[in-house]
C-alpha cells in the first residue's frame, strides 16, 4: 500500500498570504494525485486532479504541482473561506490512499 | 445537479453488520464508478471500496473479508455492508462518485452519515 505523508500537520497563515502544502508518496505515483478541501461537518471537495488540473469551479488561486513522489498545493492569496483541512489522494495503485491531512488555520 | 444521500442506522452493536445505502439523484448511476469512504472522528479518510454500475467491485484489502458493496441500477442506489463490526469501525461514512472511468477521484459526495458501533 502506498503511504501518503502530508506536511506540515498544521499550517498557520495570515489572510492574503501564500500557503504551501506538501504531500509525499512512499513510491512513485506519476501524476496520479488529487487534492481535496474539507471544512468542519462537510464532505471533502475536489480541488485538483492529475496533480495540477483544477476541478470545475475552483478558483485560480489554487494550484498544484509535482510528480513522482513529491507534490505541492499552493494557495496564492488566502481568503477566509480557505481555512480548512486539505487532503491529498493517490490513485496510481490500489488501494487508493489519502494523506492524513494538513489543517490550514488563521494566524 | 447530481446529489448523493447516505441512509441507514446510526448505531450498530459490536459483531453485527453495518448496512448503508446511497441514493443518487439528479443523474443516472449508469456508466459511473461509485465508492464508499469513511472517516473516523477526528481522523483522515479511508477508501472502503468501489463498484461499477455493471456490478464489478474492488475492495480495500484491509477490509475485504468483511465488505460487500452492491448496486441496484433500477433504484439508482448502491449499498455497503460491513460485517463483524467493532468500535474501530465507528466513523462518518461517505458515498461518492468517481469523476469518470479511469479517474478514481471524487467530484460528488454525499453529506456523510455517522455510524457508531456500541452496545
Coordinates of C-alpha atoms in Angstrom, one line a residue:
Chain A
X1 CA 0.0 0.0 0.0
X2 CA 1.3 3.5 -0.9
X3 CA 1.6 5.7 2.1
X4 CA 0.9 9.4 1.6
X5 CA 2.5 11.8 4.1
X6 CA 1.4 15.4 4.3
X7 CA 3.3 18.2 5.9
X8 CA 3.0 20.2 8.0
X9 CA 0.2 18.8 10.1
X10 CA -0.9 22.3 10.8
X11 CA -0.1 25.5 9.0
X12 CA -0.8 28.9 10.4
X13 CA -1.0 31.7 7.7
X14 CA -2.5 35.2 7.6
X15 CA -5.2 36.1 5.2
X16 CA -3.8 37.4 2.0
X17 CA -0.6 35.4 2.3
X18 CA 0.5 32.4 0.4
X19 CA 0.2 28.8 1.7
X20 CA 2.3 25.9 0.5
X21 CA 1.2 22.4 1.5
X22 CA 3.2 19.3 0.8
X23 CA 2.4 15.7 0.1
X24 CA 4.9 12.9 -0.4
X25 CA 4.2 9.4 -1.7
X26 CA 6.1 6.3 -0.4
X27 CA 6.7 5.3 -4.1
X28 CA 6.3 7.0 -7.4
X29 CA 2.7 7.7 -8.4
X30 CA 3.4 9.6 -11.6
X31 CA 0.9 12.5 -11.6
X32 CA -2.0 10.4 -10.3
X33 CA -2.7 12.7 -7.4
X34 CA -5.8 14.7 -6.2
X35 CA -6.3 17.3 -3.6
X36 CA -9.4 17.9 -1.5
X37 CA -10.6 20.6 0.8
X38 CA -12.7 19.7 3.8
X39 CA -14.5 22.1 6.2
X40 CA -16.0 21.0 9.5
X41 CA -19.1 18.9 9.1
X42 CA -18.8 18.8 5.4
X43 CA -17.7 16.3 2.8
X44 CA -14.4 16.8 1.1
X45 CA -14.5 18.9 -2.1
X46 CA -12.3 18.1 -5.1
X47 CA -9.8 20.9 -5.9
X48 CA -7.1 19.4 -8.1
X49 CA -6.6 16.2 -10.1
X50 CA -3.8 14.9 -12.2
X51 CA -1.5 16.7 -9.7
X52 CA -2.1 20.1 -11.4
X53 CA -5.6 20.4 -13.1
X54 CA -8.1 22.5 -11.2
X55 CA -11.6 20.9 -10.9
X56 CA -14.6 22.7 -12.2
X57 CA -15.4 25.9 -10.4
X58 CA -12.1 26.0 -8.4
X59 CA -10.6 29.4 -8.0
X60 CA -7.3 30.2 -9.8
X61 CA -5.5 30.9 -6.6
X62 CA -5.4 27.1 -6.0
X63 CA -2.5 25.5 -7.9
X64 CA -1.0 22.0 -7.7
X65 CA 2.4 20.7 -8.9
X66 CA 4.8 17.9 -8.7
X67 CA 5.1 14.4 -10.0
X68 CA 6.6 11.1 -8.9
X69 CA 6.7 11.3 -5.1
X70 CA 6.7 15.0 -4.2
X71 CA 3.7 17.2 -4.6
X72 CA 2.6 20.7 -3.5
X73 CA -0.7 22.6 -3.3
X74 CA -0.3 26.3 -3.3
X75 CA -2.9 28.8 -2.3
X76 CA -1.6 32.1 -3.6
X77 CA -3.6 34.6 -1.5
X78 CA -5.6 33.1 1.3
X79 CA -9.2 34.1 1.7
X80 CA -11.2 33.5 4.8
X81 CA -13.1 30.6 3.2
X82 CA -9.8 28.7 2.5
X83 CA -9.1 27.9 6.1
X84 CA -9.9 24.2 6.3
X85 CA -8.2 20.7 6.2
X86 CA -6.6 19.6 3.0
X87 CA -6.1 16.0 1.9
X88 CA -4.1 14.5 -0.9
X89 CA -5.1 11.2 -2.5
X90 CA -3.1 8.9 -4.8
X91 CA -4.9 6.9 -7.4
X92 CA -1.9 5.2 -9.1
X93 CA -2.1 1.9 -7.1
X94 CA -5.0 0.1 -5.5
X95 CA -5.8 0.5 -2.7
X96 CA -6.1 4.2 -3.4
X97 CA -4.9 6.1 -0.3
X98 CA -5.2 9.5 1.3
X99 CA -2.8 11.6 3.3
X100 CA -3.5 12.3 6.9
X101 CA -4.4 15.9 6.1
X102 CA -3.0 19.4 6.7
X103 CA -5.0 21.8 8.8
X104 CA -4.7 25.4 7.5
X105 CA -5.5 27.8 10.2
X106 CA -5.7 31.5 10.5
X107 CA -2.6 33.1 12.0
Chain B
X1 CA -27.1 18.7 -10.2
X2 CA -26.1 15.2 -9.0
X3 CA -26.8 14.6 -5.4
X4 CA -25.9 11.6 -3.2
X5 CA -27.6 10.8 0.1
X6 CA -26.5 8.1 2.6
X7 CA -29.1 6.4 4.7
X8 CA -29.0 3.7 7.4
X9 CA -28.8 3.1 11.1
X10 CA -26.6 5.4 13.1
X11 CA -25.9 2.9 15.8
X12 CA -24.8 -0.7 15.3
X13 CA -23.9 -3.2 18.0
X14 CA -20.4 -4.9 18.1
X15 CA -20.2 -8.1 16.0
X16 CA -23.2 -7.1 14.0
X17 CA -23.4 -5.9 10.3
X18 CA -23.4 -2.3 9.3
X19 CA -25.7 -1.6 6.3
X20 CA -25.9 1.7 4.4
X21 CA -27.5 2.8 1.2
X22 CA -26.5 5.7 -1.1
X23 CA -29.3 7.1 -3.2
X24 CA -28.2 9.0 -6.3
X25 CA -30.5 11.8 -7.6
X26 CA -30.2 14.3 -10.4
X27 CA -28.3 11.9 -12.6
X28 CA -28.0 8.3 -13.6
X29 CA -26.0 5.7 -11.7
X30 CA -25.2 4.1 -15.0
X31 CA -21.7 4.4 -16.6
X32 CA -20.0 5.5 -13.5
X33 CA -18.0 4.1 -10.6
X34 CA -19.2 4.6 -7.1
X35 CA -17.3 4.4 -3.8
X36 CA -17.6 4.2 -0.1
X37 CA -15.1 6.1 2.0
X38 CA -15.1 6.5 5.8
X39 CA -13.6 8.9 8.3
X40 CA -13.2 8.1 11.9
X41 CA -13.9 11.0 14.2
X42 CA -11.0 13.5 14.1
X43 CA -9.1 11.3 11.7
X44 CA -8.3 11.0 8.0
X45 CA -10.1 9.3 5.1
X46 CA -10.1 5.6 4.3
X47 CA -11.3 4.2 1.0
X48 CA -13.5 1.1 1.6
X49 CA -14.2 0.0 -1.9
X50 CA -15.9 0.8 -5.2
X51 CA -18.4 -0.6 -7.6
X52 CA -19.1 -0.1 -11.3
X53 CA -22.7 0.2 -12.5
X54 CA -22.2 -3.2 -14.1
X55 CA -21.7 -4.7 -10.6
X56 CA -17.9 -5.3 -10.7
X57 CA -16.3 -4.4 -7.4
X58 CA -12.9 -3.8 -5.8
X59 CA -12.4 -3.7 -2.0
X60 CA -9.6 -2.4 0.2
X61 CA -7.6 -5.4 1.3
X62 CA -7.7 -4.2 4.9
X63 CA -11.5 -4.7 4.9
X64 CA -12.0 -7.1 2.1
X65 CA -13.1 -10.1 4.2
X66 CA -15.9 -8.1 5.8
X67 CA -17.1 -5.8 3.0
X68 CA -19.8 -6.2 0.4
X69 CA -20.8 -3.4 -2.0
X70 CA -23.8 -3.9 -4.2
X71 CA -25.8 -1.8 -6.7
X72 CA -29.4 -1.5 -7.8
X73 CA -29.5 0.5 -11.0
X74 CA -33.3 0.4 -11.2
X75 CA -33.4 2.3 -7.9
X76 CA -30.3 4.5 -8.6
X77 CA -28.8 3.2 -5.4
X78 CA -25.7 1.3 -4.2
X79 CA -25.1 -0.2 -0.8
X80 CA -22.5 -1.1 1.7
X81 CA -22.4 -4.0 4.1
X82 CA -19.6 -4.3 6.7
X83 CA -19.8 -7.4 8.9
X84 CA -18.4 -8.2 12.4
X85 CA -18.1 -4.5 13.3
X86 CA -16.1 -3.3 16.3
X87 CA -15.6 0.2 17.8
X88 CA -12.8 0.8 15.3
X89 CA -15.5 0.9 12.6
X90 CA -17.1 4.0 14.2
X91 CA -16.8 6.7 11.5
X92 CA -18.6 9.0 9.2
X93 CA -19.4 7.0 6.1
X94 CA -19.4 8.8 2.7
X95 CA -20.6 7.7 -0.6
X96 CA -19.0 9.4 -3.7
X97 CA -19.0 9.3 -7.5
X98 CA -15.8 8.8 -9.5
X99 CA -15.1 11.6 -11.9
X100 CA -15.2 9.2 -14.8
X101 CA -13.9 5.8 -15.8
X102 CA -10.2 5.6 -15.2
X103 CA -10.3 8.7 -13.0
X104 CA -10.8 7.4 -9.4
X105 CA -11.2 10.7 -7.7
X106 CA -14.4 12.1 -6.5
X107 CA -16.4 15.0 -7.9
X108 CA -19.7 14.4 -6.0
X109 CA -20.0 13.3 -2.4
X110 CA -22.9 12.5 0.0
X111 CA -23.1 14.6 3.2
X112 CA -21.9 11.6 5.2
X113 CA -23.6 9.7 7.9
X114 CA -22.1 8.9 11.3
X115 CA -22.2 5.3 12.3
X116 CA -21.4 4.5 15.9
X117 CA -20.5 0.9 17.0
X118 CA -21.5 0.5 20.6
X119 CA -23.6 -1.9 22.7

